[in-house]
PDB file of C-alpha atoms in Angstrom:
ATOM      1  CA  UNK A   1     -15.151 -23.166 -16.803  1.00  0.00           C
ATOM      2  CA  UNK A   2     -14.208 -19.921 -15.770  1.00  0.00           C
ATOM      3  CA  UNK A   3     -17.581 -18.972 -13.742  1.00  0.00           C
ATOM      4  CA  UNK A   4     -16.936 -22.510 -11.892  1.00  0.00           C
ATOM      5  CA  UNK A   5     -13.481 -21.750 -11.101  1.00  0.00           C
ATOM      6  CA  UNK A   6     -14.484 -18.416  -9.285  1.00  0.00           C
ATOM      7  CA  UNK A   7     -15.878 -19.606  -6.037  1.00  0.00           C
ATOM      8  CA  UNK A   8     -18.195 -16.574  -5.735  1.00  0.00           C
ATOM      9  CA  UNK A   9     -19.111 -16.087  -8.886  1.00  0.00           C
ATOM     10  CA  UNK A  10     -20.418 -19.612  -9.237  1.00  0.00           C
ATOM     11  CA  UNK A  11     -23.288 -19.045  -6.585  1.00  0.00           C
ATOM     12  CA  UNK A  12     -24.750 -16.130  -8.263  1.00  0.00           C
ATOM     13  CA  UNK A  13     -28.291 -16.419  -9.647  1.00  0.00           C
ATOM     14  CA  UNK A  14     -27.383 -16.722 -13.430  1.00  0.00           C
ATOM     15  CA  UNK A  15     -30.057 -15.761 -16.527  1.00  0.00           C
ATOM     16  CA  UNK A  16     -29.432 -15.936 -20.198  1.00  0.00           C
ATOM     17  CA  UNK A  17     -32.496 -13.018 -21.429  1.00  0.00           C
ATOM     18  CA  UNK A  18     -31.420 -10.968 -24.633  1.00  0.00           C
ATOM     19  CA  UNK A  19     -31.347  -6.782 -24.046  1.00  0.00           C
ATOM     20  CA  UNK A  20     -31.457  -4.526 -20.901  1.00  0.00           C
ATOM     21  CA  UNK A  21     -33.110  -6.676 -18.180  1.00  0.00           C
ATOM     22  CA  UNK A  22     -35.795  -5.424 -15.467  1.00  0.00           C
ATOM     23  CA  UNK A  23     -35.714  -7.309 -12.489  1.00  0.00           C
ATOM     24  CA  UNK A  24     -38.712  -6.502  -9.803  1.00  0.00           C
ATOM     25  CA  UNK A  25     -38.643  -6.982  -5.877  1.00  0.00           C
ATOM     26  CA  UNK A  26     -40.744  -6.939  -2.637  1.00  0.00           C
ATOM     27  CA  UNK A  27     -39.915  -2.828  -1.872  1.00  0.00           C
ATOM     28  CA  UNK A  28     -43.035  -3.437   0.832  1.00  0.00           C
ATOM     29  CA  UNK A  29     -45.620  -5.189   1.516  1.00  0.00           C
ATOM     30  CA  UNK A  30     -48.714  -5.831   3.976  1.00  0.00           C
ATOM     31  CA  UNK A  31     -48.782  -8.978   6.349  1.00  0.00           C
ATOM     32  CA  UNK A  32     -50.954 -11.874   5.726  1.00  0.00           C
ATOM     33  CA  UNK A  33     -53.552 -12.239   8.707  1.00  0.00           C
ATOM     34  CA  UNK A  34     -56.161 -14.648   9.986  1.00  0.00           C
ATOM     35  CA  UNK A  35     -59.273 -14.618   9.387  1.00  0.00           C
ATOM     36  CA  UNK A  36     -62.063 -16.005  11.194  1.00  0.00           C
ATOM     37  CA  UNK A  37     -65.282 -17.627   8.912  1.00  0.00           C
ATOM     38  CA  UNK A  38     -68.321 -15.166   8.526  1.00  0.00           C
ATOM     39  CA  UNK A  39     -66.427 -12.628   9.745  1.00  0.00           C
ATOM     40  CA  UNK A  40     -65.841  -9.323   6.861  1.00  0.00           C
ATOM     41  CA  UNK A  41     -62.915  -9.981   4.546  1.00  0.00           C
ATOM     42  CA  UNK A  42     -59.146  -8.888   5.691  1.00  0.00           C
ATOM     43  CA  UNK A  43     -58.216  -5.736   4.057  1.00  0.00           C
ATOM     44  CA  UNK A  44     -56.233  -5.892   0.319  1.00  0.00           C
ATOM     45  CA  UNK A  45     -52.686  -6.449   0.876  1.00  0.00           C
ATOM     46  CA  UNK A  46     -50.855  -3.234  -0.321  1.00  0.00           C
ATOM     47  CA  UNK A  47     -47.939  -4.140  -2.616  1.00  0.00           C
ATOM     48  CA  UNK A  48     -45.309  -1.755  -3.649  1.00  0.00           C
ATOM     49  CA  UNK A  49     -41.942  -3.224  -5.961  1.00  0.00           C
ATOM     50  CA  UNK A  50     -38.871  -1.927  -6.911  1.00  0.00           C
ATOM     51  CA  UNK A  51     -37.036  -2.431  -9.933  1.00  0.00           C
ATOM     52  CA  UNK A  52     -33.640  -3.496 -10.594  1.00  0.00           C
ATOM     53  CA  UNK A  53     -32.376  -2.238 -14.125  1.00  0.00           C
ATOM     54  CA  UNK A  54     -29.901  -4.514 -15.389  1.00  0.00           C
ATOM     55  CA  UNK A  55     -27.932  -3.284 -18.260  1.00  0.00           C
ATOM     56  CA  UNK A  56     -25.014  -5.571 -20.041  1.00  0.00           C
ATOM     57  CA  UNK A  57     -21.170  -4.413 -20.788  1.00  0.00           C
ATOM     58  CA  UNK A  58     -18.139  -5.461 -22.227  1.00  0.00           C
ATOM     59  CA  UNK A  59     -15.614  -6.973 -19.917  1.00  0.00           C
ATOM     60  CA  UNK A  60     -12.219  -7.258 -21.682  1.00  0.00           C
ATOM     61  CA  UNK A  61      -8.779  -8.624 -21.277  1.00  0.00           C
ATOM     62  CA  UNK A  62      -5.957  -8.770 -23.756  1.00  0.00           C
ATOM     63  CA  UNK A  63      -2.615  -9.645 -24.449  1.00  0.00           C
ATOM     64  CA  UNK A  64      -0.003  -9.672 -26.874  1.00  0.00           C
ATOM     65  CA  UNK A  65       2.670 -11.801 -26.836  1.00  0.00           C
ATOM     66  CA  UNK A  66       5.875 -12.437 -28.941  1.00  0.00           C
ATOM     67  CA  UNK A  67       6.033 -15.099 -31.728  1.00  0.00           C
ATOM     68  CA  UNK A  68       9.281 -16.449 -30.337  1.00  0.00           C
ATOM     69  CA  UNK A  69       7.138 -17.431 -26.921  1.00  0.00           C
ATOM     70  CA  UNK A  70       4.294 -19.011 -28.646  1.00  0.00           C
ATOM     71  CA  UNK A  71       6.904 -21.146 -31.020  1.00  0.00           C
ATOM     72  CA  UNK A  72       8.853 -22.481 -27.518  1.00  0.00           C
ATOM     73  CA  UNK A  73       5.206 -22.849 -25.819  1.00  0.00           C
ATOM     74  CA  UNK A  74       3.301 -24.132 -28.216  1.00  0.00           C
ATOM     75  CA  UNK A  75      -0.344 -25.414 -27.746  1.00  0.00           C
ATOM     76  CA  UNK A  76      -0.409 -26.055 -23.869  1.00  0.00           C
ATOM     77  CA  UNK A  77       0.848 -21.927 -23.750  1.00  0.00           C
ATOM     78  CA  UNK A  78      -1.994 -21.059 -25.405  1.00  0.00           C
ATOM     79  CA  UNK A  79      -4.454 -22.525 -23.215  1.00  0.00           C
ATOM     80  CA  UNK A  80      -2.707 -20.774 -20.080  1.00  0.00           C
ATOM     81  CA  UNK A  81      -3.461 -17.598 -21.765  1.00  0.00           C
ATOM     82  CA  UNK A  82      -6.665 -18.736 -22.373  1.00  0.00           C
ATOM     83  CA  UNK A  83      -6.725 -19.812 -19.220  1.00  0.00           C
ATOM     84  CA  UNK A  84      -5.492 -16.885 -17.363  1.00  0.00           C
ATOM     85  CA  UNK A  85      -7.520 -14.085 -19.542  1.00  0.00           C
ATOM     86  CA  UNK A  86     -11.147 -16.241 -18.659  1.00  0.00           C
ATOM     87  CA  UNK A  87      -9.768 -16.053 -15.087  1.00  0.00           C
ATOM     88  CA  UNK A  88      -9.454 -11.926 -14.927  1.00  0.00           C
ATOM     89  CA  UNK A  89     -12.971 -11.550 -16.481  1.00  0.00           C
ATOM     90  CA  UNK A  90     -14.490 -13.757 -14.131  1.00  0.00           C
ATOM     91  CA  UNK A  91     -12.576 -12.062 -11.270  1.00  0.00           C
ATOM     92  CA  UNK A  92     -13.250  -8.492 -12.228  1.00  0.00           C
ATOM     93  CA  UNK A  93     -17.183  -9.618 -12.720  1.00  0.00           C
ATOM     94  CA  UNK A  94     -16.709 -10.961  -8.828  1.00  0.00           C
ATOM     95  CA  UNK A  95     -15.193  -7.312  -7.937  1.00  0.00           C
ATOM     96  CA  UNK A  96     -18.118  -5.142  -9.581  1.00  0.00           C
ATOM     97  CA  UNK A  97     -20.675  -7.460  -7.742  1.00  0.00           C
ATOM     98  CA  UNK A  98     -18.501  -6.970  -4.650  1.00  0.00           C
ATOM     99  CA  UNK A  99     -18.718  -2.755  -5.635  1.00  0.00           C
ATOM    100  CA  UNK A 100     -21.976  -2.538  -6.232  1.00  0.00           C
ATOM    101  CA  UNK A 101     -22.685  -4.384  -2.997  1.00  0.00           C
ATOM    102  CA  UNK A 102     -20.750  -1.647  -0.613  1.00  0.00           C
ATOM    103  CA  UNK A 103     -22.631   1.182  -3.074  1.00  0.00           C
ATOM    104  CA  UNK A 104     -26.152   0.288  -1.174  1.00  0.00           C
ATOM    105  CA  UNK A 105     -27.843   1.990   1.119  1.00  0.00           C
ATOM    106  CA  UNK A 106     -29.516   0.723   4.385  1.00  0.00           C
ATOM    107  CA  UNK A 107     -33.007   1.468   2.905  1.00  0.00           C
ATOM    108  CA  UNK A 108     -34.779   0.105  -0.029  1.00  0.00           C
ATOM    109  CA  UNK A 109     -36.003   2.322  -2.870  1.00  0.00           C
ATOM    110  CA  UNK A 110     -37.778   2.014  -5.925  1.00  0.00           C
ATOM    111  CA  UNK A 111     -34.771   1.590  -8.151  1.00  0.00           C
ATOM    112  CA  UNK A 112     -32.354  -0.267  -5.516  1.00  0.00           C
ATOM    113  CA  UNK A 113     -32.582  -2.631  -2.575  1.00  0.00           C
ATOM    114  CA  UNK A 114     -31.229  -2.012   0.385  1.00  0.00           C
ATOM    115  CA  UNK A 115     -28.593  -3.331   2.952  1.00  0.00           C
ATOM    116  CA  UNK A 116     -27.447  -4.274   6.170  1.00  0.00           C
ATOM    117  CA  UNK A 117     -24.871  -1.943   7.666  1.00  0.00           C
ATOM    118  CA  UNK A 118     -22.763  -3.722  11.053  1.00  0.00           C
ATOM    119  CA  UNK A 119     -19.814  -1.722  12.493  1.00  0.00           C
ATOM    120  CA  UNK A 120     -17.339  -3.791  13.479  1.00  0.00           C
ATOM    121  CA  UNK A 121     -14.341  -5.464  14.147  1.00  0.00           C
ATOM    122  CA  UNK A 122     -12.514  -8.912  13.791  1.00  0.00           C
ATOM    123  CA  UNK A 123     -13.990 -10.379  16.711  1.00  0.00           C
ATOM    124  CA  UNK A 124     -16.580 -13.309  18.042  1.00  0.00           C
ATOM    125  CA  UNK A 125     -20.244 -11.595  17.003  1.00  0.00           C
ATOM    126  CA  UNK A 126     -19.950  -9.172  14.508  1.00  0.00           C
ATOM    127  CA  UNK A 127     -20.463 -11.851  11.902  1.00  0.00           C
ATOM    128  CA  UNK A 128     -23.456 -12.853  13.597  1.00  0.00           C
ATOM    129  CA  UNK A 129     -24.585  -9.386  13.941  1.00  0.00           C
ATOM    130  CA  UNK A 130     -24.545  -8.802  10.409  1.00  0.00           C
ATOM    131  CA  UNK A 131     -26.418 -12.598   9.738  1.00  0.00           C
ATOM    132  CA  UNK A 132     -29.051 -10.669  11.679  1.00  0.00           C
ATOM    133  CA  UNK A 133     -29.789  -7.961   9.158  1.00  0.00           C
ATOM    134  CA  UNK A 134     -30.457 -10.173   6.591  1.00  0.00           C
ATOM    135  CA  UNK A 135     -34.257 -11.231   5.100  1.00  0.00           C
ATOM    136  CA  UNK A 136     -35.915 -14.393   5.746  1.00  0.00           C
ATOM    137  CA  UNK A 137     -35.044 -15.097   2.333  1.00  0.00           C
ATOM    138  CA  UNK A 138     -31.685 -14.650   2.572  1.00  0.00           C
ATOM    139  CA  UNK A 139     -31.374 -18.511   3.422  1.00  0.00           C
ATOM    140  CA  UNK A 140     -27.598 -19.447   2.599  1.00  0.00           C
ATOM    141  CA  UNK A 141     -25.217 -16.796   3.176  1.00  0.00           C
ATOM    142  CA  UNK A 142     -21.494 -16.385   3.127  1.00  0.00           C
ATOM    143  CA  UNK A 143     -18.719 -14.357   4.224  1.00  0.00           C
ATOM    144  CA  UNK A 144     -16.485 -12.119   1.446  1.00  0.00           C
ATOM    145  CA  UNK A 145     -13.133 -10.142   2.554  1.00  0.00           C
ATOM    146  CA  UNK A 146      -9.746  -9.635   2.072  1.00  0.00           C
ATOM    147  CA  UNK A 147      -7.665 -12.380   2.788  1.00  0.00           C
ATOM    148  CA  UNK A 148      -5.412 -10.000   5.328  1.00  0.00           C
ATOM    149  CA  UNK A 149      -8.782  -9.497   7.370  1.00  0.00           C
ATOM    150  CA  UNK A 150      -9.319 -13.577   7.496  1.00  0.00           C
ATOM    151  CA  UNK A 151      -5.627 -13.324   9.360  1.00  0.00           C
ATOM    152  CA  UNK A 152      -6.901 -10.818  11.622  1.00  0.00           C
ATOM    153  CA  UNK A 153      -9.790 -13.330  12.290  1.00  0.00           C
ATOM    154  CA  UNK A 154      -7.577 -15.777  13.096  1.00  0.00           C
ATOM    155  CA  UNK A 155      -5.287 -14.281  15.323  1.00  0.00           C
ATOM    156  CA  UNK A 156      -7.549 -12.808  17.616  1.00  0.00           C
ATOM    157  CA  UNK A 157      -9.006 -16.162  18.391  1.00  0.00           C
ATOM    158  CA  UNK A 158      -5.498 -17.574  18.993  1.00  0.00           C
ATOM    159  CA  UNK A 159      -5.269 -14.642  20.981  1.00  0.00           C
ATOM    160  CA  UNK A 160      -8.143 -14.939  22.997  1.00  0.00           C
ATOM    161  CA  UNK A 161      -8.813 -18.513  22.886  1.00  0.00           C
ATOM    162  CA  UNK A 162     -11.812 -18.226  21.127  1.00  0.00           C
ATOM    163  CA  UNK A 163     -13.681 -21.711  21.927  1.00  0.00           C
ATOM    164  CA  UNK A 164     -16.677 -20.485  18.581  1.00  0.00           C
ATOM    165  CA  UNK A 165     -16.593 -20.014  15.155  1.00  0.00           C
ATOM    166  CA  UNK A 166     -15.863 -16.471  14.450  1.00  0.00           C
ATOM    167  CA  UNK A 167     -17.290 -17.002  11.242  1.00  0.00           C
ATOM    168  CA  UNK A 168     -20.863 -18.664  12.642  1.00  0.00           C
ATOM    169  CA  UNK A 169     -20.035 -22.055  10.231  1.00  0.00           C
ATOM    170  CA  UNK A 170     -20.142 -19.774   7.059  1.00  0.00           C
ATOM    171  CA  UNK A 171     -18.183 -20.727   4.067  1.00  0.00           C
ATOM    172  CA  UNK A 172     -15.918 -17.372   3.628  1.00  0.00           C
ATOM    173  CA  UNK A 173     -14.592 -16.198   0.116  1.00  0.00           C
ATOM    174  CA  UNK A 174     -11.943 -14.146  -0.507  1.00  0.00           C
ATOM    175  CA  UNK A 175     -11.759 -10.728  -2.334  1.00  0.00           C
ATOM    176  CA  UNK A 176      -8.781  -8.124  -2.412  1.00  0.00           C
ATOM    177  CA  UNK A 177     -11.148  -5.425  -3.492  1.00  0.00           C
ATOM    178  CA  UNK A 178     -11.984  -4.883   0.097  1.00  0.00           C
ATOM    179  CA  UNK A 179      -9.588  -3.417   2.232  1.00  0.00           C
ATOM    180  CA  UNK A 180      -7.781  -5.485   4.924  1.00  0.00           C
ATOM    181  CA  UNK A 181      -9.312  -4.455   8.254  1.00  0.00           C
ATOM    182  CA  UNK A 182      -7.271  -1.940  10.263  1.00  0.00           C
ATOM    183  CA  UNK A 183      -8.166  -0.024  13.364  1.00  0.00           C
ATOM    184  CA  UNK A 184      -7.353   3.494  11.534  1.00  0.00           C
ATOM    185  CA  UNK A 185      -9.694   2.683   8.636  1.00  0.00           C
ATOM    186  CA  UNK A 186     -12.152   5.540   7.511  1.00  0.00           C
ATOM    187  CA  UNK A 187     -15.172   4.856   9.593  1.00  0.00           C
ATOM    188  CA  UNK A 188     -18.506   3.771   7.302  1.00  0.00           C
ATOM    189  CA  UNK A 189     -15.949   2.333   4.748  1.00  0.00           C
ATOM    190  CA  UNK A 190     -17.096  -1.404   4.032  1.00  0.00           C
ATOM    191  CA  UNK A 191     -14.285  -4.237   5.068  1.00  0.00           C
ATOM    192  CA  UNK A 192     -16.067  -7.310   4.620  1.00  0.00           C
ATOM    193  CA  UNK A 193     -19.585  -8.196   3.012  1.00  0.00           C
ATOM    194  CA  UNK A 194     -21.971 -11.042   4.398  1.00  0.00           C
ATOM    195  CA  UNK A 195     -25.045 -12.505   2.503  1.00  0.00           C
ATOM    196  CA  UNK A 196     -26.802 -14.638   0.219  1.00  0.00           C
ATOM    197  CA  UNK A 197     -25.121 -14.237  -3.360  1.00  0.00           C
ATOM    198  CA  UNK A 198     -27.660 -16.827  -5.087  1.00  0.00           C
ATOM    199  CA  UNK A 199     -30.428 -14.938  -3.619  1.00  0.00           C
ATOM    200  CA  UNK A 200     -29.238 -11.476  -3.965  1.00  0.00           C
ATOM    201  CA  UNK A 201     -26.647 -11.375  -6.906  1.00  0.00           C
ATOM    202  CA  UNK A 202     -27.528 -12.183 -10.668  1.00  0.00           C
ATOM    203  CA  UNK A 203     -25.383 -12.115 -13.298  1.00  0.00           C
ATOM    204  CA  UNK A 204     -27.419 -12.000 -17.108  1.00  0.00           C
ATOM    205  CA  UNK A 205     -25.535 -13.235 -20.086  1.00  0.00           C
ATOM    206  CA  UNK A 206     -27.312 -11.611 -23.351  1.00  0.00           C
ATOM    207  CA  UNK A 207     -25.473 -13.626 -25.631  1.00  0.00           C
ATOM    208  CA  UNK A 208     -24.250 -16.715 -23.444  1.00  0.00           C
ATOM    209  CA  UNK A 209     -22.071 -17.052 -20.563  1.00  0.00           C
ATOM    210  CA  UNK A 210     -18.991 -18.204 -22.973  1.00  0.00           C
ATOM    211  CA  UNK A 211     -16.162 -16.004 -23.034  1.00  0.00           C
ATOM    212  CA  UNK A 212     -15.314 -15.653 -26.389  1.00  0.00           C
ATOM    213  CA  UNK A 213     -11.557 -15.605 -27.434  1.00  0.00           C
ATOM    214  CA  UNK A 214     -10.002 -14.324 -30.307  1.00  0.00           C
ATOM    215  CA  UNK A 215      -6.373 -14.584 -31.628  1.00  0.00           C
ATOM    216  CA  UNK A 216      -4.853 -12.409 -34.121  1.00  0.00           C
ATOM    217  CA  UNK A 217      -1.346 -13.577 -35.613  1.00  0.00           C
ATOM    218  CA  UNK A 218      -1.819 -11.389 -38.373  1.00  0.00           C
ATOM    219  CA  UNK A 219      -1.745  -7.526 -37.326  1.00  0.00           C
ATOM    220  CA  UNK A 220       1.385  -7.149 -35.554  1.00  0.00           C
ATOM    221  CA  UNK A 221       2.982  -9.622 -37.694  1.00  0.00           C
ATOM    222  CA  UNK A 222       5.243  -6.844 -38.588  1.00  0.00           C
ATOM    223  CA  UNK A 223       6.731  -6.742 -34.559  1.00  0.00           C
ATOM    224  CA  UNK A 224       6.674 -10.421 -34.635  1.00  0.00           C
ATOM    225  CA  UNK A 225       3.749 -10.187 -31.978  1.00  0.00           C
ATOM    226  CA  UNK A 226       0.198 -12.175 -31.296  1.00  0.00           C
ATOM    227  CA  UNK A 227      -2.883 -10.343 -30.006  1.00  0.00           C
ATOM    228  CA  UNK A 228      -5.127 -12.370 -27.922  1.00  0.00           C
ATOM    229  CA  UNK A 229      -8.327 -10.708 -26.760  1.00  0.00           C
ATOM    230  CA  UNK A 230     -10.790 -11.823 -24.267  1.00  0.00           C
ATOM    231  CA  UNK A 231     -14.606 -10.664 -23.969  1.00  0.00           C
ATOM    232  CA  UNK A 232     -17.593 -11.147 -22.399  1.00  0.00           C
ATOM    233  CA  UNK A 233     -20.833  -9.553 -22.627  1.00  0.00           C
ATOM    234  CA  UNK A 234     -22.591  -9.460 -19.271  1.00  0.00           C
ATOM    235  CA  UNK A 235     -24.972  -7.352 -16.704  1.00  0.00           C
ATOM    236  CA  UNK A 236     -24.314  -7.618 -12.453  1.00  0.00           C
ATOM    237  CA  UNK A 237     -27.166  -6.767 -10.071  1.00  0.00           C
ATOM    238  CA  UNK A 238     -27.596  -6.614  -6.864  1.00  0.00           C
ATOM    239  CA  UNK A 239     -31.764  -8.210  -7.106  1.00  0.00           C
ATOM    240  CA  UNK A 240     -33.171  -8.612  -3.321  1.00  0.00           C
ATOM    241  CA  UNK A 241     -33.734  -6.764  -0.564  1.00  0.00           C
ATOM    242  CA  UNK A 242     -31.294  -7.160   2.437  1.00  0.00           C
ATOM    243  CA  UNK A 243     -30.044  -9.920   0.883  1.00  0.00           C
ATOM    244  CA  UNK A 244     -26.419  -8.650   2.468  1.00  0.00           C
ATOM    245  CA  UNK A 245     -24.796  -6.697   4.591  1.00  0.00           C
ATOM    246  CA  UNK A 246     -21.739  -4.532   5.009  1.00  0.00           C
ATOM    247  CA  UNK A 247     -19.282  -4.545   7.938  1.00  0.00           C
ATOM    248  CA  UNK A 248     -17.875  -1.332   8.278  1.00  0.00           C
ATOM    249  CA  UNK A 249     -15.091   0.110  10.138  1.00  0.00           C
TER     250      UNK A 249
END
């Protein structure tokens, strides 16, 4: 339950295809037109795509801990380490997505897709601003930052008796690997993230999206200690075309 647990992570586009995966998009495209009967035929729509190149690695997370801790915790300790490791993978998966989201460029090219780019500040609009760089497609997006941004949300419409949604109704998700907004932040820098995760984001699982769990009792039975390592096997795109963008300070 690990994906489900992480709020973000449970929206993204999810595929299950063995190897490195190749994942096309729209990198332009011709308009469809009318045509009236009789008349000559419109001209070819001119198609160009990108591609996405997925390739999988090995998140990992391990701990040892002391035979004396596992005797006094017994079974339901076990499944809190369980617990926790399965946590940290699927949080680090949300932070790469998160990474290679503030990596993008404004334009499209033929081996990435682009993004919306929104200077701003914790006030009414900007989160609107940045809804409006964001495809047609782009149908149910969301708002990601640091939890110490949110705050600065909030207390500028206390402040200023704000009588709208800063956030424009979005459902907004919380990530500490963006910086907390602050007025002396390096200008471009990326602060908070808007955009459609199930339409933009995938996340393929080669071998399953399991994460397997192994414990090993046996070799640092010498220092009286248990090794318990985590894994999963995984590749994070970023698959559509301004299907986000990045506030910036």
């Amino acid at each position: 339950t690990a994906w489900q647990r992480n709020g973000l992570m449970e929206l993204v586009r999810k595929t299950y295809v063995p190897g490195i995966l190749k994942v096309g998009f729209e990198l332009s495209a011709t308009e469809a037109a009318y045509h009236t009967e009789g008349s000559s035929a419109p001209s070819d729509e001119t198609l160009t795509f990108g591609v996405v190149t997925m390739t999988p690695q090995s998140i990992k997370k391990w701990i040892k801990i002391s035979d004396e801790a596992m005797d006094m915790g017994g079974e339901e300790f076990l499944y809190y380490i369980y617990d926790e490791i399965t946590y940290q993978i699927a949080k680090f998966a949300q932070s790469q997505l998160i990474s290679k989201i503030t990596a993008l460029t404004a334009s499209a090219t033929s081996t990435a897709v682009g993004v919306g780019v929104v200077a701003g500040t914790p006030t009414v609009g900007v989160v609107a601003s940045a809804i409006g760089t964001l495809s047609d497609e782009a149908a149910n997006p969301v708002v990601v930052m640091n939890k110490g941004s949110w705050a600065k949300f909030k207390a500028a419409q206390y402040a200023n008796n704000f009588n709208v949604d800063p956030f424009e109704g979005l459902p907004v998700h919380f990530d500490s690997s963006l910086p907390v907004y602050a007025t002396t932040g390096t200008a471009g820098n990326t602060w908070a993230i808007v955009g459609d995760f199930g339409r933009g984001a995938q996340a393929n699982f080669p071998n399953g999206n399991e994460v397997t769990l192994k414990y090993d009792d046996l070799s640092l039975a010498e220092s009286d200690l248990v090794k318990i390592v985590g894994r999963e096997y995984v590749a994070l795109g970023i698959v559509a075309d301004h299907a986000f963008c990045k506030i910036t300070f």
